[in-house]
mmCIF file of C-alpha atoms in Angstrom:
data_model
loop_
_atom_site.group_PDB
_atom_site.id
_atom_site.type_symbol
_atom_site.label_atom_id
_atom_site.label_comp_id
_atom_site.label_asym_id
_atom_site.label_seq_id
_atom_site.Cartn_x
_atom_site.Cartn_y
_atom_site.Cartn_z
ATOM 1 C CA MET A 1 5.416 -33.201 -20.598
ATOM 2 C CA GLY A 2 4.667 -35.134 -23.807
ATOM 3 C CA SER A 3 7.061 -37.150 -25.882
ATOM 4 C CA SER A 4 8.967 -34.104 -27.194
ATOM 5 C CA SER A 5 10.047 -30.743 -25.879
ATOM 6 C CA ARG A 6 7.870 -27.694 -26.467
ATOM 7 C CA GLU A 7 10.490 -26.330 -28.872
ATOM 8 C CA GLU A 8 10.361 -29.429 -31.094
ATOM 9 C CA ARG A 9 6.725 -30.465 -31.201
ATOM 10 C CA SER A 10 6.670 -32.024 -34.645
ATOM 11 C CA GLU A 11 4.108 -34.744 -33.858
ATOM 12 C CA ILE A 12 0.559 -34.424 -35.193
ATOM 13 C CA ALA A 13 -2.054 -34.587 -32.446
ATOM 14 C CA PHE A 14 -5.146 -36.458 -33.651
ATOM 15 C CA PHE A 15 -7.908 -35.965 -31.097
ATOM 16 C CA ASP A 16 -11.625 -36.479 -30.652
ATOM 17 C CA VAL A 17 -14.165 -35.599 -27.981
ATOM 18 C CA GLU A 18 -17.416 -37.263 -27.006
ATOM 19 C CA THR A 19 -20.105 -34.972 -25.643
ATOM 20 C CA THR A 20 -23.734 -35.033 -24.594
ATOM 21 C CA GLY A 21 -24.734 -33.775 -28.032
ATOM 22 C CA ARG A 22 -24.975 -30.633 -30.093
ATOM 23 C CA GLY A 23 -27.870 -28.881 -28.335
ATOM 24 C CA GLN A 24 -27.754 -25.910 -25.990
ATOM 25 C CA ARG A 25 -26.430 -27.956 -23.070
ATOM 26 C CA ILE A 26 -23.206 -29.578 -24.243
ATOM 27 C CA ALA A 27 -20.988 -31.349 -21.738
ATOM 28 C CA LEU A 28 -17.624 -32.965 -22.451
ATOM 29 C CA LEU A 29 -17.744 -36.675 -21.594
ATOM 30 C CA GLU A 30 -14.546 -38.123 -23.090
ATOM 31 C CA PHE A 31 -11.257 -36.955 -24.564
ATOM 32 C CA GLY A 32 -8.908 -39.113 -26.631
ATOM 33 C CA ALA A 33 -5.740 -38.289 -28.546
ATOM 34 C CA ILE A 34 -2.814 -39.945 -30.297
ATOM 35 C CA LEU A 35 0.479 -38.379 -31.284
ATOM 36 C CA ILE A 36 1.580 -39.351 -34.786
ATOM 37 C CA CYS A 37 4.997 -39.207 -36.391
ATOM 38 C CA PRO A 38 4.413 -37.076 -39.525
ATOM 39 C CA GLU A 39 7.130 -38.905 -41.466
ATOM 40 C CA LYS A 40 6.058 -42.523 -40.919
ATOM 41 C CA LEU A 41 2.437 -42.017 -39.788
ATOM 42 C CA VAL A 42 2.911 -44.317 -36.819
ATOM 43 C CA GLU A 43 1.425 -43.824 -33.365
ATOM 44 C CA LEU A 44 3.936 -42.619 -30.775
ATOM 45 C CA GLU A 45 1.746 -41.944 -27.770
ATOM 46 C CA SER A 46 -1.905 -42.148 -26.771
ATOM 47 C CA TYR A 47 -4.128 -40.796 -24.027
ATOM 48 C CA SER A 48 -7.838 -41.101 -23.319
ATOM 49 C CA THR A 49 -10.074 -40.503 -20.366
ATOM 50 C CA LEU A 50 -13.717 -40.152 -19.496
ATOM 51 C CA VAL A 51 -14.667 -36.767 -18.073
ATOM 52 C CA ARG A 52 -17.200 -36.155 -15.316
ATOM 53 C CA PRO A 53 -19.463 -33.201 -16.183
ATOM 54 C CA ALA A 54 -20.793 -30.863 -13.513
ATOM 55 C CA ASP A 55 -24.285 -32.256 -14.017
ATOM 56 C CA VAL A 56 -24.080 -36.004 -14.627
ATOM 57 C CA SER A 57 -27.849 -36.329 -15.079
ATOM 58 C CA ILE A 58 -27.694 -34.420 -18.372
ATOM 59 C CA ILE A 59 -26.455 -37.587 -20.108
ATOM 60 C CA SER A 60 -29.576 -39.675 -19.649
ATOM 61 C CA ALA A 61 -31.974 -36.731 -19.474
ATOM 62 C CA LEU A 62 -31.143 -35.286 -22.891
ATOM 63 C CA TYR A 63 -29.002 -37.639 -24.918
ATOM 64 C CA PRO A 64 -29.249 -41.420 -24.556
ATOM 65 C CA ARG A 65 -25.795 -42.743 -25.393
ATOM 66 C CA ARG A 66 -25.208 -45.593 -27.843
ATOM 67 C CA ASN A 67 -21.506 -45.843 -27.008
ATOM 68 C CA GLY A 68 -21.879 -47.021 -23.416
ATOM 69 C CA ILE A 69 -21.137 -43.659 -21.763
ATOM 70 C CA THR A 70 -23.740 -43.503 -18.998
ATOM 71 C CA PRO A 71 -24.046 -41.488 -15.779
ATOM 72 C CA ASP A 72 -22.742 -44.472 -13.781
ATOM 73 C CA VAL A 73 -19.694 -44.812 -16.058
ATOM 74 C CA VAL A 74 -18.596 -41.184 -15.688
ATOM 75 C CA ALA A 75 -19.528 -40.834 -12.018
ATOM 76 C CA SER A 76 -15.994 -41.775 -10.899
ATOM 77 C CA ALA A 77 -14.177 -40.113 -13.804
ATOM 78 C CA PRO A 78 -11.964 -37.049 -13.272
ATOM 79 C CA THR A 79 -13.271 -33.562 -13.969
ATOM 80 C CA PHE A 80 -11.869 -31.562 -16.842
ATOM 81 C CA LEU A 81 -9.951 -29.409 -14.368
ATOM 82 C CA GLN A 82 -8.125 -32.516 -13.182
ATOM 83 C CA ILE A 83 -7.049 -33.540 -16.698
ATOM 84 C CA SER A 84 -6.575 -30.050 -18.151
ATOM 85 C CA ASP A 85 -2.774 -29.971 -17.748
ATOM 86 C CA ARG A 86 -2.403 -33.278 -19.608
ATOM 87 C CA VAL A 87 -4.715 -32.147 -22.401
ATOM 88 C CA TYR A 88 -2.854 -28.839 -22.679
ATOM 89 C CA ASP A 89 0.512 -30.595 -22.888
ATOM 90 C CA LEU A 90 -0.714 -32.944 -25.610
ATOM 91 C CA LEU A 91 -2.226 -30.234 -27.794
ATOM 92 C CA HIS A 92 -0.368 -26.974 -27.310
ATOM 93 C CA GLY A 93 2.058 -26.047 -30.070
ATOM 94 C CA ARG A 94 1.305 -29.098 -32.200
ATOM 95 C CA ILE A 95 -0.615 -29.568 -35.417
ATOM 96 C CA TRP A 96 -4.161 -30.626 -34.548
ATOM 97 C CA ALA A 97 -5.955 -33.205 -36.678
ATOM 98 C CA GLY A 98 -9.376 -34.824 -36.584
ATOM 99 C CA HIS A 99 -12.663 -35.279 -38.401
ATOM 100 C CA ASN A 100 -14.807 -32.109 -38.337
ATOM 101 C CA ILE A 101 -12.618 -30.642 -35.584
ATOM 102 C CA ARG A 102 -12.722 -27.062 -36.893
ATOM 103 C CA ARG A 103 -16.458 -26.750 -36.313
ATOM 104 C CA PHE A 104 -16.829 -28.948 -33.253
ATOM 105 C CA ASP A 105 -13.934 -30.516 -31.321
ATOM 106 C CA CYS A 106 -11.706 -27.406 -31.316
ATOM 107 C CA ALA A 107 -14.568 -25.294 -30.006
ATOM 108 C CA ILE A 108 -15.400 -27.824 -27.281
ATOM 109 C CA ILE A 109 -11.790 -27.846 -26.034
ATOM 110 C CA ARG A 110 -11.586 -24.044 -25.944
ATOM 111 C CA GLU A 111 -14.916 -23.805 -24.117
ATOM 112 C CA ALA A 112 -13.800 -26.415 -21.578
ATOM 113 C CA PHE A 113 -10.665 -24.400 -20.745
ATOM 114 C CA ALA A 114 -12.654 -21.180 -20.571
ATOM 115 C CA GLU A 115 -15.060 -22.737 -18.059
ATOM 116 C CA ILE A 116 -12.207 -23.537 -15.651
ATOM 117 C CA GLY A 117 -10.528 -20.156 -16.158
ATOM 118 C CA LYS A 118 -7.363 -21.484 -17.813
ATOM 119 C CA PRO A 119 -5.773 -20.458 -21.129
ATOM 120 C CA ALA A 120 -6.585 -22.889 -23.898
ATOM 121 C CA PRO A 121 -3.898 -24.669 -25.907
ATOM 122 C CA GLU A 122 -3.196 -23.255 -29.356
ATOM 123 C CA PRO A 123 -2.260 -25.274 -32.450
ATOM 124 C CA LYS A 124 0.453 -24.362 -34.905
ATOM 125 C CA GLY A 125 -1.772 -25.765 -37.639
ATOM 126 C CA THR A 126 -5.035 -27.653 -38.100
ATOM 127 C CA ILE A 127 -5.917 -30.569 -40.384
ATOM 128 C CA ASP A 128 -9.645 -31.205 -40.617
ATOM 129 C CA SER A 129 -10.029 -34.526 -42.416
ATOM 130 C CA LEU A 130 -13.704 -33.824 -43.203
ATOM 131 C CA GLN A 131 -12.822 -30.681 -45.154
ATOM 132 C CA LEU A 132 -9.661 -32.195 -46.621
ATOM 133 C CA LEU A 133 -11.297 -35.383 -47.890
ATOM 134 C CA THR A 134 -14.363 -33.563 -49.205
ATOM 135 C CA GLN A 135 -12.056 -31.373 -51.313
ATOM 136 C CA LYS A 136 -9.491 -33.986 -52.362
ATOM 137 C CA PHE A 137 -11.298 -37.336 -52.228
ATOM 138 C CA GLY A 138 -14.730 -36.135 -53.303
ATOM 139 C CA ARG A 139 -18.036 -37.637 -52.268
ATOM 140 C CA ARG A 140 -17.388 -41.038 -53.836
ATOM 141 C CA ALA A 141 -17.857 -42.576 -50.374
ATOM 142 C CA GLY A 142 -21.181 -40.889 -49.647
ATOM 143 C CA ASP A 143 -21.800 -38.304 -46.934
ATOM 144 C CA MET A 144 -18.138 -38.324 -45.746
ATOM 145 C CA LYS A 145 -19.045 -39.181 -42.155
ATOM 146 C CA MET A 146 -16.456 -41.313 -40.407
ATOM 147 C CA ASP A 147 -18.637 -44.406 -40.181
ATOM 148 C CA THR A 148 -19.560 -44.068 -43.884
ATOM 149 C CA LEU A 149 -15.902 -43.822 -44.881
ATOM 150 C CA ALA A 150 -15.021 -46.790 -42.668
ATOM 151 C CA THR A 151 -17.729 -48.929 -44.284
ATOM 152 C CA TYR A 152 -16.573 -47.827 -47.744
ATOM 153 C CA PHE A 153 -13.076 -49.154 -47.056
ATOM 154 C CA GLY A 154 -14.254 -52.314 -45.288
ATOM 155 C CA LEU A 155 -12.949 -51.242 -41.866
ATOM 156 C CA ARG A 156 -14.478 -52.074 -38.500
ATOM 157 C CA GLU A 157 -17.599 -50.318 -37.251
ATOM 158 C CA GLN A 158 -17.202 -46.941 -35.584
ATOM 159 C CA THR A 159 -17.567 -47.180 -31.800
ATOM 160 C CA HIS A 160 -18.029 -43.457 -31.118
ATOM 161 C CA ARG A 161 -15.401 -43.649 -28.404
ATOM 162 C CA SER A 162 -12.661 -41.047 -28.601
ATOM 163 C CA LEU A 163 -9.513 -43.165 -28.819
ATOM 164 C CA ASP A 164 -11.033 -45.711 -31.206
ATOM 165 C CA ASP A 165 -12.365 -42.920 -33.410
ATOM 166 C CA VAL A 166 -9.040 -41.094 -33.771
ATOM 167 C CA ARG A 167 -7.305 -44.339 -34.695
ATOM 168 C CA MET A 168 -10.025 -45.035 -37.258
ATOM 169 C CA ASN A 169 -9.575 -41.475 -38.532
ATOM 170 C CA LEU A 170 -5.907 -42.201 -39.232
ATOM 171 C CA GLU A 171 -6.748 -45.506 -40.963
ATOM 172 C CA VAL A 172 -9.295 -43.795 -43.206
ATOM 173 C CA LEU A 173 -6.786 -41.086 -44.141
ATOM 174 C CA LYS A 174 -4.200 -43.730 -45.070
ATOM 175 C CA HIS A 175 -6.713 -45.531 -47.287
ATOM 176 C CA CYS A 176 -7.825 -42.296 -48.974
ATOM 177 C CA ALA A 177 -4.207 -41.273 -49.539
ATOM 178 C CA THR A 178 -3.529 -44.651 -51.143
ATOM 179 C CA VAL A 179 -6.484 -44.222 -53.508
ATOM 180 C CA MET A 180 -5.295 -40.773 -54.589
ATOM 181 C CA LEU A 181 -1.716 -42.002 -54.997
ATOM 182 C CA LEU A 182 -2.893 -44.890 -57.169
ATOM 183 C CA GLU A 183 -5.107 -42.640 -59.266
ATOM 184 C CA SER A 184 -2.132 -40.370 -59.854
ATOM 185 C CA SER A 185 0.017 -43.400 -60.657
ATOM 186 C CA ILE A 186 -2.444 -44.908 -63.113
ATOM 187 C CA ARG A 187 -2.673 -41.619 -65.013
ATOM 188 C CA ILE A 188 1.113 -41.477 -65.368
ATOM 189 C CA THR A 189 1.403 -45.161 -66.239
ATOM 190 C CA ALA A 190 -1.437 -45.013 -68.746
ATOM 191 C CA GLU A 191 0.327 -42.205 -70.564
ATOM 192 C CA GLU A 192 3.481 -44.342 -70.713
ATOM 193 C CA VAL A 193 1.540 -47.292 -72.128
ATOM 194 C CA GLU A 194 -0.463 -45.237 -74.643
ATOM 195 C CA PRO A 195 1.366 -41.907 -75.239
ATOM 196 C CA ASN A 196 -1.239 -40.807 -77.793
ATOM 197 C CA THR A 197 -3.994 -40.907 -75.175
ATOM 198 C CA ALA A 198 -2.456 -38.414 -72.710
ATOM 199 C CA GLN A 199 -5.481 -36.119 -72.815
ATOM 200 C CA ARG A 200 -7.965 -38.913 -72.248
ATOM 201 C CA ASN A 201 -9.415 -40.212 -69.032
ATOM 202 C CA PRO A 202 -7.179 -43.257 -68.347
ATOM 203 C CA PHE A 203 -10.028 -45.100 -66.619
ATOM 204 C CA ASP A 204 -12.292 -44.970 -69.678
ATOM 205 C CA MET A 205 -11.748 -48.216 -71.526
ATOM 206 C CA GLY A 206 -14.364 -47.196 -74.076
ATOM 207 C CA GLN A 207 -12.142 -44.339 -75.238
ATOM 208 C CA LEU A 208 -9.168 -46.648 -75.705
ATOM 209 C CA SER A 209 -11.302 -49.050 -77.728
ATOM 210 C CA ASN A 210 -11.588 -46.492 -80.538
ATOM 211 C CA GLU A 211 -8.072 -47.498 -81.599
ATOM 212 C CA MET A 212 -7.596 -50.851 -79.852
ATOM 213 C CA GLU A 213 -10.299 -53.462 -80.350
ATOM 214 C CA GLU A 214 -8.869 -55.670 -77.607
ATOM 215 C CA CYS A 215 -9.620 -52.975 -75.025
ATOM 216 C CA HIS A 216 -13.304 -53.809 -75.160
ATOM 217 C CA LEU A 217 -13.873 -55.730 -71.937
ATOM 218 C CA LYS A 218 -15.496 -59.102 -72.452
ATOM 219 C CA VAL A 219 -17.428 -60.635 -69.559
ATOM 220 C CA ARG A 220 -15.935 -63.960 -68.525
ATOM 221 C CA PHE A 221 -17.987 -64.692 -65.400
ATOM 222 C CA GLY A 222 -21.300 -62.995 -64.582
ATOM 223 C CA ILE A 223 -22.554 -61.371 -61.399
ATOM 224 C CA SER A 224 -21.240 -62.922 -58.173
ATOM 225 C CA THR A 225 -22.626 -62.312 -54.682
ATOM 226 C CA LYS A 226 -20.170 -64.575 -52.876
ATOM 227 C CA PHE A 227 -18.520 -61.891 -50.732
ATOM 228 C CA LEU A 228 -20.247 -59.713 -48.120
ATOM 229 C CA ASP A 229 -19.425 -56.182 -46.948
ATOM 230 C CA PRO A 230 -19.183 -55.334 -43.202
ATOM 231 C CA ALA A 231 -22.900 -54.480 -43.172
ATOM 232 C CA GLY A 232 -23.793 -57.949 -44.480
ATOM 233 C CA TRP A 233 -24.795 -56.897 -47.991
ATOM 234 C CA PRO A 234 -23.372 -58.902 -50.923
ATOM 235 C CA ARG A 235 -20.474 -57.274 -52.768
ATOM 236 C CA LEU A 236 -21.532 -57.471 -56.404
ATOM 237 C CA ASN A 237 -18.793 -58.152 -58.940
ATOM 238 C CA PHE A 238 -18.177 -59.725 -62.318
ATOM 239 C CA VAL A 239 -15.017 -60.850 -64.113
ATOM 240 C CA VAL A 240 -13.849 -59.567 -67.509
ATOM 241 C CA ASN A 241 -10.941 -60.411 -69.769
ATOM 242 C CA ALA A 242 -8.047 -57.991 -69.320
ATOM 243 C CA PRO A 243 -6.086 -56.816 -72.402
ATOM 244 C CA GLN A 244 -2.315 -56.623 -72.024
ATOM 245 C CA SER A 245 -2.288 -52.808 -72.074
ATOM 246 C CA LEU A 246 -4.673 -52.739 -69.101
ATOM 247 C CA CYS A 247 -2.709 -55.470 -67.288
ATOM 248 C CA LYS A 248 0.482 -53.426 -67.591
ATOM 249 C CA VAL A 249 -1.160 -50.380 -66.015
ATOM 250 C CA LEU A 250 -2.812 -52.359 -63.221
ATOM 251 C CA ASP A 251 0.320 -54.389 -62.450
ATOM 252 C CA ALA A 252 2.227 -51.117 -61.948
ATOM 253 C CA CYS A 253 -0.499 -49.769 -59.641
ATOM 254 C CA ASP A 254 -0.599 -53.067 -57.772
ATOM 255 C CA GLY A 255 3.136 -52.834 -57.114
ATOM 256 C CA VAL A 256 2.853 -49.264 -55.798
ATOM 257 C CA ALA A 257 -0.056 -50.186 -53.516
ATOM 258 C CA GLN A 258 1.641 -53.305 -52.169
ATOM 259 C CA ARG A 259 4.838 -51.408 -51.317
ATOM 260 C CA LEU A 260 2.829 -48.689 -49.592
ATOM 261 C CA SER A 261 0.832 -51.281 -47.646
ATOM 262 C CA SER A 262 4.056 -52.939 -46.502
ATOM 263 C CA ASP A 263 5.588 -49.584 -45.534
ATOM 264 C CA LEU A 264 2.513 -48.873 -43.402
ATOM 265 C CA GLY A 265 3.102 -52.109 -41.487
ATOM 266 C CA SER A 266 0.323 -54.297 -42.877
ATOM 267 C CA SER A 267 0.784 -58.050 -42.410
ATOM 268 C CA SER A 268 -2.235 -59.019 -44.530
ATOM 269 C CA GLU A 269 -1.956 -61.373 -47.488
ATOM 270 C CA TRP A 270 -1.789 -59.398 -50.736
ATOM 271 C CA TRP A 271 -4.117 -60.423 -53.582
ATOM 272 C CA PRO A 272 -3.043 -59.227 -57.071
ATOM 273 C CA VAL A 273 -5.647 -57.187 -58.916
ATOM 274 C CA VAL A 274 -5.006 -59.035 -62.201
ATOM 275 C CA LEU A 275 -6.221 -62.641 -62.070
ATOM 276 C CA ARG A 276 -3.914 -65.076 -63.849
ATOM 277 C CA LYS A 277 -3.830 -68.817 -64.408
ATOM 278 C CA ASN A 278 -0.538 -70.528 -65.138
ATOM 279 C CA GLY A 279 -0.240 -71.994 -68.609
ATOM 280 C CA PHE A 280 -3.118 -69.992 -70.124
ATOM 281 C CA VAL A 281 -1.954 -67.020 -72.217
ATOM 282 C CA ASN A 282 -5.486 -65.696 -72.653
ATOM 283 C CA TRP A 283 -6.375 -66.056 -68.991
ATOM 284 C CA PRO A 284 -5.541 -62.567 -67.529
ATOM 285 C CA ALA A 285 -8.744 -61.127 -66.112
ATOM 286 C CA VAL A 286 -9.913 -58.519 -63.609
ATOM 287 C CA ARG A 287 -12.857 -58.283 -61.274
ATOM 288 C CA LEU A 288 -15.103 -55.201 -61.550
ATOM 289 C CA HIS A 289 -17.139 -54.304 -58.470
ATOM 290 C CA ILE A 290 -20.583 -52.688 -58.490
ATOM 291 C CA PRO A 291 -21.037 -50.786 -55.193
ATOM 292 C CA ASN A 292 -24.438 -50.572 -53.562
ATOM 293 C CA THR A 293 -26.093 -47.549 -52.001
ATOM 294 C CA ILE A 294 -29.173 -49.421 -50.700
ATOM 295 C CA SER A 295 -31.510 -46.488 -51.292
ATOM 296 C CA GLY A 296 -34.836 -46.584 -53.061
ATOM 297 C CA ASP A 297 -34.006 -44.197 -55.912
ATOM 298 C CA ASN A 298 -30.448 -45.328 -56.597
ATOM 299 C CA PRO A 299 -29.693 -48.827 -55.285
ATOM 300 C CA TYR A 300 -26.351 -49.099 -57.107
ATOM 301 C CA GLY A 301 -23.331 -46.822 -57.010
ATOM 302 C CA THR A 302 -22.648 -47.487 -60.703
ATOM 303 C CA GLU A 303 -24.286 -45.720 -63.632
ATOM 304 C CA MET A 304 -25.361 -48.415 -66.096
ATOM 305 C CA TYR A 305 -26.327 -48.058 -69.731
ATOM 306 C CA GLN A 306 -27.324 -50.517 -72.441
ATOM 307 C CA LYS A 307 -26.128 -50.042 -76.013
ATOM 308 C CA ASP A 308 -27.741 -51.575 -79.073
ATOM 309 C CA SER A 309 -28.343 -50.649 -82.703
ATOM 310 C CA GLY A 310 -30.863 -48.045 -81.585
ATOM 311 C CA GLY A 311 -28.409 -46.155 -79.383
ATOM 312 C CA VAL A 312 -27.535 -45.956 -75.685
ATOM 313 C CA GLN A 313 -30.201 -46.070 -72.985
ATOM 314 C CA LYS A 314 -29.698 -45.488 -69.263
ATOM 315 C CA LEU A 315 -30.842 -48.347 -67.055
ATOM 316 C CA VAL A 316 -32.994 -47.390 -64.058
ATOM 317 C CA PHE A 317 -33.417 -49.714 -61.079
ATOM 318 C CA SER A 318 -36.068 -49.275 -58.398
ATOM 319 C CA LYS A 319 -34.697 -51.730 -55.848
ATOM 320 C CA TYR A 320 -31.572 -53.592 -54.833
ATOM 321 C CA ASP A 321 -31.931 -56.943 -56.583
ATOM 322 C CA PRO A 322 -28.725 -58.677 -57.787
ATOM 323 C CA ALA A 323 -30.828 -61.201 -59.715
ATOM 324 C CA GLU A 324 -32.024 -58.349 -61.927
ATOM 325 C CA LEU A 325 -28.435 -57.805 -63.094
ATOM 326 C CA ASP A 326 -27.763 -61.446 -64.040
ATOM 327 C CA PRO A 327 -29.123 -61.267 -67.636
ATOM 328 C CA LEU A 328 -27.120 -58.076 -68.304
ATOM 329 C CA PHE A 329 -23.702 -59.571 -67.564
ATOM 330 C CA THR A 330 -23.778 -62.984 -69.216
ATOM 331 C CA PRO A 331 -20.428 -64.479 -70.316
ATOM 332 C CA GLY A 332 -19.417 -63.158 -73.726
ATOM 333 C CA THR A 333 -21.091 -59.755 -73.281
ATOM 334 C CA PHE A 334 -18.904 -56.721 -74.001
ATOM 335 C CA VAL A 335 -18.807 -53.715 -71.677
ATOM 336 C CA ASP A 336 -17.034 -50.359 -71.681
ATOM 337 C CA ALA A 337 -16.074 -49.380 -68.143
ATOM 338 C CA LEU A 338 -15.165 -46.269 -66.224
ATOM 339 C CA PHE A 339 -13.726 -47.362 -62.880
ATOM 340 C CA SER A 340 -11.735 -46.185 -59.884
ATOM 341 C CA ILE A 341 -9.049 -48.034 -57.949
ATOM 342 C CA ASP A 342 -9.707 -48.497 -54.234
ATOM 343 C CA PRO A 343 -7.423 -50.263 -51.733
ATOM 344 C CA TYR A 344 -8.688 -52.626 -49.063
ATOM 345 C CA ASP A 345 -7.147 -54.269 -46.020
ATOM 346 C CA TYR A 346 -9.739 -56.360 -44.218
ATOM 347 C CA GLN A 347 -9.544 -59.554 -42.167
ATOM 348 C CA GLN A 348 -5.904 -60.204 -43.135
ATOM 349 C CA ASN A 349 -6.623 -59.804 -46.868
ATOM 350 C CA ALA A 350 -5.356 -56.776 -48.787
ATOM 351 C CA GLY A 351 -5.171 -55.518 -52.347
ATOM 352 C CA ILE A 352 -6.800 -53.046 -54.701
ATOM 353 C CA ARG A 353 -10.278 -53.441 -56.134
ATOM 354 C CA LEU A 354 -11.684 -51.927 -59.314
ATOM 355 C CA VAL A 355 -14.951 -50.126 -58.568
ATOM 356 C CA ALA A 356 -17.150 -49.506 -61.598
ATOM 357 C CA LYS A 357 -18.389 -45.921 -61.836
ATOM 358 C CA LYS A 358 -20.007 -46.230 -65.265
ATOM 359 C CA LEU A 359 -20.758 -49.267 -67.436
ATOM 360 C CA ILE A 360 -21.960 -49.370 -71.029
ATOM 361 C CA ILE A 361 -23.292 -52.864 -71.711
ATOM 362 C CA HIS A 362 -23.342 -53.932 -75.373
ATOM 363 C CA SER A 363 -26.357 -55.998 -76.346
ATOM 364 C CA ASN A 364 -25.438 -59.264 -78.040
#
């Protein structure tokens, strides 16, 4: 029996399976699950085990494993029949959750029970984070695969082991939920700061500048490549002056994010999104990040335009070369920015970063 009776199975069961692949001969190699309290999103119980398939040789014959699951590793593992009661108890009557589980993991579990002639567990609901995040979070993080999402949020690398993957799945969901909460918060707060701009996109500083000259963002420090992402690529960013109206919005979002981070149990040091220097009234500034995609046709995740007396022209880049951006973001240059707010919690440092989606660079 799991951590609750069958009549009160309120926990969410996040689970993941590792198999020999997605070809005609699919064998279950590993099962991992965690039970999550739906109110606090904390882990209550975990279970994982390797599974010995009927034909161990199928692992090396068809699908070389990059996660360390080899024929020798599973040779002494239990069969699915031996673990089936535990798996049933964990899953039956609970809400199931996982990444792409509707199309893959759920089917694998049902097939495994059918092969041993036992009734399969049934969920009282299913949360597929792939479908959910594609609909709600959009494709801002790329192809929405788990390892892509993890890299986007600066998390550890995906191991493709069941228990590690379900825990990463939960971390990714928390980060995505924080982003959406902050985006909702900034819309509300922006309307409070500028009630006449309620129908505008609150991230578009260029729109605000029609009435407020100080909302043009002036570059204070140019392109920096000091920080690296988990893949070793430099995180490109530059610093701009922050008008008081923008500071008020971002300070409110920062407070919401910090409280949420604390509620989720993070012990990382929090870094305010607005940069301030004591004794300097005109010092408030913010750092805008330019994400990279490292692909030949679109090396940057930011649309960039240059504006001069002749109009606005889109900038096209053929390769990832931070040095090519240096002359565009010299101190004193004005930019209009469309940006999103993304949280991070990496190597004991946490906060929210401003990711530039669109930049209009004014020629001096």
